[in-house]
Short mmCIF file of C-alpha atoms and ligand atoms in Angstrom, two decimals:
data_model
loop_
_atom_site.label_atom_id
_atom_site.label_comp_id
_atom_site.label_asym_id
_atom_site.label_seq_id
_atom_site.Cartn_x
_atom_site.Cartn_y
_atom_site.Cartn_z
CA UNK A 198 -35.52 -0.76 100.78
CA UNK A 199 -33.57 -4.11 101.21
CA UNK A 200 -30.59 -2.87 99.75
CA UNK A 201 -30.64 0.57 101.86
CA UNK A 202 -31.52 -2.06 105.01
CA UNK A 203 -28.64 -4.32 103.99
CA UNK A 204 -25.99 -1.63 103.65
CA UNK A 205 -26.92 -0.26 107.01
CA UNK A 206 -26.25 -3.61 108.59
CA UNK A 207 -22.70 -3.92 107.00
CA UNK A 208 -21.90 -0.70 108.56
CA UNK A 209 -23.14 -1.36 111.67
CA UNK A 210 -21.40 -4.47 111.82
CA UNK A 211 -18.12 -2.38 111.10
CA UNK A 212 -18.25 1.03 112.70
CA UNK A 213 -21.27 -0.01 115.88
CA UNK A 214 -22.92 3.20 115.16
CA UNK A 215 -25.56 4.54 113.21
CA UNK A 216 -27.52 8.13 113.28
CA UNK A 217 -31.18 7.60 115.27
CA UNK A 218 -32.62 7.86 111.49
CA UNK A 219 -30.59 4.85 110.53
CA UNK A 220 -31.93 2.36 113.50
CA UNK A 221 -35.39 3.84 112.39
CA UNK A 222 -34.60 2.41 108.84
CA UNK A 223 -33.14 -0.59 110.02
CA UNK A 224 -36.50 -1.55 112.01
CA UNK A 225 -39.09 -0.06 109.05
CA UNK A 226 -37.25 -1.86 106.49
CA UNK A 227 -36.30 -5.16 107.79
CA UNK A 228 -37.38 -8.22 105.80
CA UNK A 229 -36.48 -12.13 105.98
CA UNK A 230 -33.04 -11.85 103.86
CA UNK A 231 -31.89 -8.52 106.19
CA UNK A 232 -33.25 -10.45 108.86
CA UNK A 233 -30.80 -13.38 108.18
CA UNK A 234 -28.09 -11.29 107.09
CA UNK A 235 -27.86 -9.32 110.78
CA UNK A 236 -28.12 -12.63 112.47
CA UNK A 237 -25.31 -14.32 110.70
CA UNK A 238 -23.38 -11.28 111.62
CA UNK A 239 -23.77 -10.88 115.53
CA UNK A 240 -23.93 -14.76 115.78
CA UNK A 241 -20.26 -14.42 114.19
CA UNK A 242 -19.59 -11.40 116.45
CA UNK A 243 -20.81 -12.86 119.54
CA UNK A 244 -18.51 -16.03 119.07
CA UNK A 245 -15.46 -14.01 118.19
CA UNK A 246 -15.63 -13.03 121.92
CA UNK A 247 -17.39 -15.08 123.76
CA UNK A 248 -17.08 -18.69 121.56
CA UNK A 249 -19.75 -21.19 121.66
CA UNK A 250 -20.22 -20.49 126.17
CA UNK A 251 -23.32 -19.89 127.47
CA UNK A 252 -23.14 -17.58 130.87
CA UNK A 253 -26.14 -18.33 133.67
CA UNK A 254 -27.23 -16.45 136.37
CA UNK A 255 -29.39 -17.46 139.17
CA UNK A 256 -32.09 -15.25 139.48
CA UNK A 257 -33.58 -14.90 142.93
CA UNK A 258 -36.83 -12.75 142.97
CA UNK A 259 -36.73 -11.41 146.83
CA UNK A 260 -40.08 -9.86 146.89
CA UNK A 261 -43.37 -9.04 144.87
CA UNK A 262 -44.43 -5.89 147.17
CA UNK A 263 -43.92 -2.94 145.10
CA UNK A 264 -44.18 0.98 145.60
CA UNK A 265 -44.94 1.55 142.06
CA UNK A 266 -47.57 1.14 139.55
CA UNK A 267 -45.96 0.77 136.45
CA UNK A 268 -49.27 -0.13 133.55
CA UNK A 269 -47.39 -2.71 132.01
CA UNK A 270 -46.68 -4.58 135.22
CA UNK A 271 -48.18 -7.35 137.46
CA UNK A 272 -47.11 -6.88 140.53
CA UNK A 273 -47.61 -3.05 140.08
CA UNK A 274 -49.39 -2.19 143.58
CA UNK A 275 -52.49 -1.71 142.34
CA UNK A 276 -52.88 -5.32 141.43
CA UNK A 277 -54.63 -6.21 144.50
CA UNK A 278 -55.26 -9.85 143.17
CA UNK A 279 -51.50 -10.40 143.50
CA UNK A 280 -50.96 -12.20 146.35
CA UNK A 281 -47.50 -10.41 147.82
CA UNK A 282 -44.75 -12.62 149.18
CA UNK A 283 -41.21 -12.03 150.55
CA UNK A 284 -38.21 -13.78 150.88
CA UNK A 285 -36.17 -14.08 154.50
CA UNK A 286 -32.18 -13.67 154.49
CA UNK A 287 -32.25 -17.25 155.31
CA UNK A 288 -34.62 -18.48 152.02
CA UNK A 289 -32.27 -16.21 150.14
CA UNK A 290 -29.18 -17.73 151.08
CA UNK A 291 -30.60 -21.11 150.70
CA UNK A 292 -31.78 -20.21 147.18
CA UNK A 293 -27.89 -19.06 146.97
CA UNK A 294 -26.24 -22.45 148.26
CA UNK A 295 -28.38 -24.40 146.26
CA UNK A 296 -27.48 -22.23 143.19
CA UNK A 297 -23.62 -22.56 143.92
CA UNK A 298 -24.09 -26.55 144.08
CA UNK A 299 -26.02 -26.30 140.78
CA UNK A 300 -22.83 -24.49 139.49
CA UNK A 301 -24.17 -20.47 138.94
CA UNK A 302 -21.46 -17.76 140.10
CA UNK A 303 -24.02 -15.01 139.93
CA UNK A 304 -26.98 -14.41 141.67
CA UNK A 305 -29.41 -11.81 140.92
CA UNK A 306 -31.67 -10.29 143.13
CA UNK A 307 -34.71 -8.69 141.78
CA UNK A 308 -37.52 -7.27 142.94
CA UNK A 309 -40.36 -4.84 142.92
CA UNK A 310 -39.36 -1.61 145.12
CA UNK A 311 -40.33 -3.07 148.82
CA UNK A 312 -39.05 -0.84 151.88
CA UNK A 313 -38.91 -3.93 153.89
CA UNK A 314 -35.14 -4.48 151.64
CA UNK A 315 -33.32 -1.46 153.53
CA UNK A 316 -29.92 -0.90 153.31
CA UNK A 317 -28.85 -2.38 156.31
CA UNK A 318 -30.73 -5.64 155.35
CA UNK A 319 -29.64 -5.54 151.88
CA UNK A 320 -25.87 -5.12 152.66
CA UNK A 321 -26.40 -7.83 155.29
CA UNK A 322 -27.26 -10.19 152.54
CA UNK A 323 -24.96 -8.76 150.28
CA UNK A 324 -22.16 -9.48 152.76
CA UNK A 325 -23.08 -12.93 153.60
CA UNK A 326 -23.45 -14.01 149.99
CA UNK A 327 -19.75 -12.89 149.27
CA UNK A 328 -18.57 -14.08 152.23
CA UNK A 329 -19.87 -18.08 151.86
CA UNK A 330 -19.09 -17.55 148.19
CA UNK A 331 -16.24 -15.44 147.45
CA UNK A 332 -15.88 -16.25 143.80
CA UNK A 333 -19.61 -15.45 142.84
CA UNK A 334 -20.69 -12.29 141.43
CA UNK A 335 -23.71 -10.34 143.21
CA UNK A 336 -26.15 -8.23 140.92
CA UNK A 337 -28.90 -6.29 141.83
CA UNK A 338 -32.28 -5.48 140.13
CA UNK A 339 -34.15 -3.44 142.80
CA UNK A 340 -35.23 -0.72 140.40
CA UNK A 341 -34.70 3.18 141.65
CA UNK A 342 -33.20 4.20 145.17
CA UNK A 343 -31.17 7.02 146.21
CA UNK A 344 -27.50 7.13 145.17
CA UNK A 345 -26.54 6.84 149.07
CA UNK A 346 -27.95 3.90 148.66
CA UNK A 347 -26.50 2.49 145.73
CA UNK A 348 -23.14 3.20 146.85
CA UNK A 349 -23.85 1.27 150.07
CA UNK A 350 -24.85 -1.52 147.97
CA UNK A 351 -22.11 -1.32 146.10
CA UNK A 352 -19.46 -1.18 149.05
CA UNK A 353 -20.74 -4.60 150.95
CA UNK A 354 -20.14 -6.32 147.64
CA UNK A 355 -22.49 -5.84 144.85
CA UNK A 356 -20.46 -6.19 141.20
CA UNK A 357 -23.91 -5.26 138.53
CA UNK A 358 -26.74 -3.54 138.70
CA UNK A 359 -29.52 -4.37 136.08
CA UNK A 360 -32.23 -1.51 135.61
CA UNK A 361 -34.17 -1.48 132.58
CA UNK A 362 -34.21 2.39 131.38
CA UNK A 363 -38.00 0.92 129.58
CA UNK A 364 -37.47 3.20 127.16
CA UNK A 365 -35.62 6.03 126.07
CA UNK A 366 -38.18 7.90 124.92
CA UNK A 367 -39.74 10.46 127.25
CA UNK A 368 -43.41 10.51 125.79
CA UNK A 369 -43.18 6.98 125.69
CA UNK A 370 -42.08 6.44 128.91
CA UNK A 371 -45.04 8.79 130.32
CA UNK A 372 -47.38 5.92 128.83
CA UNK A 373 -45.94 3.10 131.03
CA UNK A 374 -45.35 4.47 133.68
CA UNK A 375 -47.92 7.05 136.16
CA UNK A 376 -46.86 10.53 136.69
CA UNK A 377 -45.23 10.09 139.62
CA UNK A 378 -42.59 8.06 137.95
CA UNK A 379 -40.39 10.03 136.02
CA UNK A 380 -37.92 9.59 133.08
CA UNK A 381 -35.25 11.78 134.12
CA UNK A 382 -34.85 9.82 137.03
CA UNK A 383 -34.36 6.70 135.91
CA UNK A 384 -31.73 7.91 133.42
CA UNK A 385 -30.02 9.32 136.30
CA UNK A 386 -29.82 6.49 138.61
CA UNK A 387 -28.41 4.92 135.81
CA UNK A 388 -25.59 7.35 135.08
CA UNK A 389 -25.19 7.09 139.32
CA UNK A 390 -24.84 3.23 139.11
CA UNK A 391 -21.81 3.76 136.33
CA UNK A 392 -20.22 7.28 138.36
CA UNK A 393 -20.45 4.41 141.81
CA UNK A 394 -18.67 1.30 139.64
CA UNK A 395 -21.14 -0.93 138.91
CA UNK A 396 -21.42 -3.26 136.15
CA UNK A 397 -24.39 -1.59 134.75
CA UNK A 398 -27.52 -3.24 132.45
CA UNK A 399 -30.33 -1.34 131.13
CA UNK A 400 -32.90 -3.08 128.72
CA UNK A 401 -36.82 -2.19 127.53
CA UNK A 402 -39.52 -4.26 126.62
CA UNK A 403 -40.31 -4.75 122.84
CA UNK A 404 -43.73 -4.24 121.78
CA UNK A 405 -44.72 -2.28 124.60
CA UNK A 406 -48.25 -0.38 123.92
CA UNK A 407 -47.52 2.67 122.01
CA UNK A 408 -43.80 1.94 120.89
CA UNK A 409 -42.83 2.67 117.71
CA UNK A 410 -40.04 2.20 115.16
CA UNK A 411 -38.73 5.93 116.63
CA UNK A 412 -38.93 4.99 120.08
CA UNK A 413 -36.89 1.52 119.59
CA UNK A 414 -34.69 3.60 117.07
CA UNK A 415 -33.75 6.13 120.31
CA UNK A 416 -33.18 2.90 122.15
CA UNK A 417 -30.83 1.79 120.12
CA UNK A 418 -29.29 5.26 119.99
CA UNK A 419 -28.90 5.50 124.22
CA UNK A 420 -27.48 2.07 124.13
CA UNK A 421 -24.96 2.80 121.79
CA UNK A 422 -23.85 6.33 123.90
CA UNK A 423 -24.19 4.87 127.21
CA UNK A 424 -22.78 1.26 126.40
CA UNK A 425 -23.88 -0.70 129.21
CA UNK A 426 -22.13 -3.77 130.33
CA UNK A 427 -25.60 -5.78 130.19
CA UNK A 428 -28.84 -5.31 128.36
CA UNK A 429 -32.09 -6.71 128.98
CA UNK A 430 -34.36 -6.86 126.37
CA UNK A 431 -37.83 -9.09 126.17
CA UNK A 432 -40.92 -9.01 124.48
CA UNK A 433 -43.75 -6.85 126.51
CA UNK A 434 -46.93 -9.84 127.05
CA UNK A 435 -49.77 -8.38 128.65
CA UNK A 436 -50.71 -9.20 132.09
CA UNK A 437 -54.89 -9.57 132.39
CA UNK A 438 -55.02 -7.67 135.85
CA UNK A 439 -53.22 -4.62 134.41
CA UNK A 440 -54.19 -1.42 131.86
CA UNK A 441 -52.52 -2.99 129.58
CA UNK A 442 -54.88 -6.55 129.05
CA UNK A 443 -55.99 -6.39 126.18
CA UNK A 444 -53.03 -5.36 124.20
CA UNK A 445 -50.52 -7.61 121.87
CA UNK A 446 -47.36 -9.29 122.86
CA UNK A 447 -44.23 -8.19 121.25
CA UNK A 448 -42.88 -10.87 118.64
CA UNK A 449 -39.77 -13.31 118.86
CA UNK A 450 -39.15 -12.14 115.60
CA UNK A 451 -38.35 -8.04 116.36
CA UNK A 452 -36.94 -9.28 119.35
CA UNK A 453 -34.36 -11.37 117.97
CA UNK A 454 -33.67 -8.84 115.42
CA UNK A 455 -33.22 -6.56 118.02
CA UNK A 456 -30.82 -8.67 120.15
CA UNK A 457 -28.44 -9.15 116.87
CA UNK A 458 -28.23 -5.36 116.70
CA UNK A 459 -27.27 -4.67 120.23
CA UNK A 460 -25.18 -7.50 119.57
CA UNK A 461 -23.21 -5.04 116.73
CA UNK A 462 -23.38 -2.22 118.09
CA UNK A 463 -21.79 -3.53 121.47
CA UNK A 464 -19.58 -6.72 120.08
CA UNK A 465 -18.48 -7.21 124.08
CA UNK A 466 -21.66 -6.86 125.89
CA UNK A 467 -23.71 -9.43 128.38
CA UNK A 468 -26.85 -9.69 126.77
CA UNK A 469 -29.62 -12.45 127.83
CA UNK A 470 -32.15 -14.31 126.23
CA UNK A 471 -34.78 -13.90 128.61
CA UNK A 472 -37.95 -15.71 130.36
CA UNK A 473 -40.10 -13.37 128.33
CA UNK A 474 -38.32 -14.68 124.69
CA UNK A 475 -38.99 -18.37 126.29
CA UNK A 476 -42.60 -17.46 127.32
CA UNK A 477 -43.96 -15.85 123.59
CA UNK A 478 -42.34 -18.93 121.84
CA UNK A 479 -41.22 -22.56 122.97
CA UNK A 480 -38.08 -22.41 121.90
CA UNK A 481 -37.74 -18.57 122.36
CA UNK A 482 -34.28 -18.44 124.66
CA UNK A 483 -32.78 -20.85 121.52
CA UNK A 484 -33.78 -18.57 119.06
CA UNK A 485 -32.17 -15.58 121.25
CA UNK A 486 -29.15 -17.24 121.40
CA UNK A 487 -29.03 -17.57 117.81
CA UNK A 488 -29.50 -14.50 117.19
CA UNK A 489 -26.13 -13.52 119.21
CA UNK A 490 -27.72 -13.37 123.22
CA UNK A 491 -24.73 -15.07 125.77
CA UNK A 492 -26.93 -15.19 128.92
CA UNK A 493 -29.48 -16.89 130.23
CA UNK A 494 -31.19 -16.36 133.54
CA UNK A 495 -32.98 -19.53 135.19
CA UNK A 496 -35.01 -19.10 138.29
CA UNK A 497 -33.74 -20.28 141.66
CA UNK A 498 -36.32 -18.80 143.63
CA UNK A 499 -38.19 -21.16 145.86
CA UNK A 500 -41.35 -23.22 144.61
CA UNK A 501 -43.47 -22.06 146.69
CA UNK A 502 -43.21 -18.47 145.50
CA UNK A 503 -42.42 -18.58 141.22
CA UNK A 504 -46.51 -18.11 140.78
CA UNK A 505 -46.76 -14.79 142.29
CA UNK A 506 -43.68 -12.93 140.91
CA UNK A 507 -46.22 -12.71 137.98
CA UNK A 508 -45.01 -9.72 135.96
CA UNK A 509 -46.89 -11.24 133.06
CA UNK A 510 -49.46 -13.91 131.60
CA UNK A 511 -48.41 -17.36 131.66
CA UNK A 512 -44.37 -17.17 132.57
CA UNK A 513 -42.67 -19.95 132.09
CA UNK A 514 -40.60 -22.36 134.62
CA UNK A 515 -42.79 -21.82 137.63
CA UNK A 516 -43.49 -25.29 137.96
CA UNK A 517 -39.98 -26.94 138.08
CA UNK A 518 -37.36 -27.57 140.68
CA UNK A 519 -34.09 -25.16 140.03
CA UNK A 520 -31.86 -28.14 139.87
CA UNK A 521 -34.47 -29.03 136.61
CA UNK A 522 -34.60 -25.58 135.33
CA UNK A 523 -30.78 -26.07 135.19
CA UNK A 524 -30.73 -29.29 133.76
CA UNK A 525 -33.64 -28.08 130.83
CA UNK A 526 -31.13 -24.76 130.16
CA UNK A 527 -28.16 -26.96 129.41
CA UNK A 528 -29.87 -29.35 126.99
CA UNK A 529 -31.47 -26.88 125.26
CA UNK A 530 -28.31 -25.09 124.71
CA UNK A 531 -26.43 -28.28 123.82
CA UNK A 532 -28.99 -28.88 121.34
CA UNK A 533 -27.92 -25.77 119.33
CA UNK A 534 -24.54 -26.25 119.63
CA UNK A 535 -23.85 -23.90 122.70
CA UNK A 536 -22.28 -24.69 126.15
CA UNK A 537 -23.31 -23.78 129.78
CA UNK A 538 -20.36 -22.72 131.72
CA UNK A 539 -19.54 -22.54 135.47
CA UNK A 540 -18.15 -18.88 135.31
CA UNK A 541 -18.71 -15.32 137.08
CA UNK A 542 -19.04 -14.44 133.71
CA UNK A 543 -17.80 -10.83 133.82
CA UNK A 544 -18.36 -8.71 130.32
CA UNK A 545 -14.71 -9.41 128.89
CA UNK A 546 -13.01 -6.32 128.01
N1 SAH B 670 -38.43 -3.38 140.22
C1 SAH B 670 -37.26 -3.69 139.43
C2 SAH B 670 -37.41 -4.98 138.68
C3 SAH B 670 -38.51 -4.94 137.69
S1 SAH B 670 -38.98 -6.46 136.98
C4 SAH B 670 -36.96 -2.52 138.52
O1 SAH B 670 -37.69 -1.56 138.53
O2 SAH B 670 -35.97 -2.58 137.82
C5 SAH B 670 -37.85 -6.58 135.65
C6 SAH B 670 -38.34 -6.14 134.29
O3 SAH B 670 -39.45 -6.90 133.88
C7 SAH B 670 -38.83 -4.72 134.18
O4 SAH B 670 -37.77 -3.82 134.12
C8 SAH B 670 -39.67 -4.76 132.90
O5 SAH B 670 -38.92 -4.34 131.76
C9 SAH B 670 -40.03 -6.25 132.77
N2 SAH B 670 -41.48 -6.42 132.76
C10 SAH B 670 -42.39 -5.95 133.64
N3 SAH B 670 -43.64 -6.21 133.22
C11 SAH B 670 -43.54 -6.87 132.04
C12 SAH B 670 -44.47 -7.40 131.09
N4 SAH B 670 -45.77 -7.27 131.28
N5 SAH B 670 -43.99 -8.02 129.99
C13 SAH B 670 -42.66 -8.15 129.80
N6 SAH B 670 -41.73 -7.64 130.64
C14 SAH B 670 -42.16 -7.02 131.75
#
């Protein structure tokens, strides 16, 4: 098995492409030496292109109402324990300013789906953030609306568009989500965002209740054929006031393995070590980075609200000021050897 595992990751690392069988066999058959192997590799890749620079973002989470019940989620609306919160245009362009001082050149707005964001409002913001701050980057992460809206979005300013596709299995995707949710739509606001011009990211959660090695395997697949800009990828953790309670976390380990494999089959692409990676293990957004992730994305929304934009059990940095999130990030990163830059920090091409 190791040897079948360790040819597969030499071509990977030299064509970025394997059959859906072959990512199947790659995840069944990893061990420690593979393991090591595939890291070496996309830590190599990753510095061919991008060097020893770490890109931020400021993420800004605008609200916690939410339209949609999504069993994996905290915030999902039927968590009526969640104590809902949303942001003004003026604490979002605060959270902004204070961002810009602390030296981020993207800010990303995310959020559960909350009608009180229409498009008017939205492009308001949009427009005033790119106006103060010409030389930032805007992205969005506002899950599903109509491609109308996108495209309005997208024409006050808006550069990237992060939405998670969850999973690219249908079946799968039927057990995270209710039935009024539906796969094909996702996947199609997704091909919308690309057809507008959006920087696009989509991402899943690993170790999700009921994934297996074929779901992560068609995954791997979709990212490969769609090959978006960004991916988002973090270990599932329960939340207690969900379906989902009682079930396991996803590991660091499959996680990182599966960050150095997006890492080969898409040498160029944005890829972050997340809050969820930093919240399963201490030293989680390290080992992420190590394993060929170039992004991290530390929270500049206000105090007062980090507690209830609870998608999960016991998230990290909810506690600290952003100008100390900021100042943790880059000595963490300058422990291993990497560097925090001041940059946009488009995908370069
Ligand atoms: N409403 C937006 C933003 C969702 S929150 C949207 O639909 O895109 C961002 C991501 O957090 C989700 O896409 C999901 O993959 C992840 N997430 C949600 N609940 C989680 C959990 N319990 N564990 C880990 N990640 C979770």
């Amino acid at each position: 098995m190791d040897k079948k595992v360790n040819e597969l990751i030499l071509k990977l690392n030299e064509t970025h492409s394997l059959t859906e069988a072959e990512y199947e066999t790659l995840i069944i058959g990893r061990g420690y030496f593979a393991g090591d192997m595939l890291r070496k590799l996309a830590v190599k890749t990753r510095k061919e292109i991008y060097s020893d620079t770490v890109f931020i973002r400021g993420l800004i989470e605008i609200s916690n109402f939410c339209k949609n019940d999504c069993l994996y989620c905290g915030i999902r609306r039927s968590n009526s324990a969640c104590k809902r919160y949303r942001l003004s245009d003026d604490d979002i362009l605060a959270c902004v300013d204070e961002g810009y001082s602390l030296g981020f050149r993207t800010f990303v707005l995310q959020g559960g789906e909350d009608a009180h964001f229409t498009d008017d409002r939205l492009c308001g913001i949009i427009n005033a953030i790119k106006s103060g701050h010409p030389d930032c980057a805007v992205t969005l992460s506002l899950g599903e609306r109509t491609k109308e809206s996108y495209r309005r979005l997208f024409e006050a300013g808006a550069d990237r568009y992060l939405l998670r596709h969850e999973t690219a299995d249908k079946v799968h995707y039927e057990k995270l989500h209710p039935a009024e949710m539906s796969f094909e739509h996702r996947m199609q606001c997704l091909e919308w965002l690309r057809e507008i011009g959006y920087q696009v990211g989509c991402g899943f959660m690993v170790g999700s209740p009921h994934q297996t090695a074929s779901s992560l395997a068609k995954d791997l697949k979709f990212i490969e054929s769609f090959s978006p800009d960004m991916c988002g990828i973090g270990p599932f953790i329960p939340h207690s006031a969900t379906p989902f309670a009682g079930c396991d976390a996803g590991t660091v380990e499959l996680t990182c393995y599966l960050l150095s494999v997006i890492r080969l089959i898409k040498p160029n692409i944005l890829l972050p070590a997340t809050t969820a990676l930093g919240t399963v293990h201490h030293n989680g957004r390290e080992k992420g980075i190590e394993s060929g992730a170039n992004v991290i994305m530390p929270n500049l929304s206000p105090l007062s609200v980090r507690k209830k934009y609870e998608l999960y059990d016991n998230k990290i940095c909810t506690g600290e000021e952003s100008a100390q999130c900021v100042q943790c990030i880059k000595a963490r990163m300058e422990r291993i050897g990497y560097t925090v830059v001041t940059d946009r920090g488009d995908i370069k091409k």
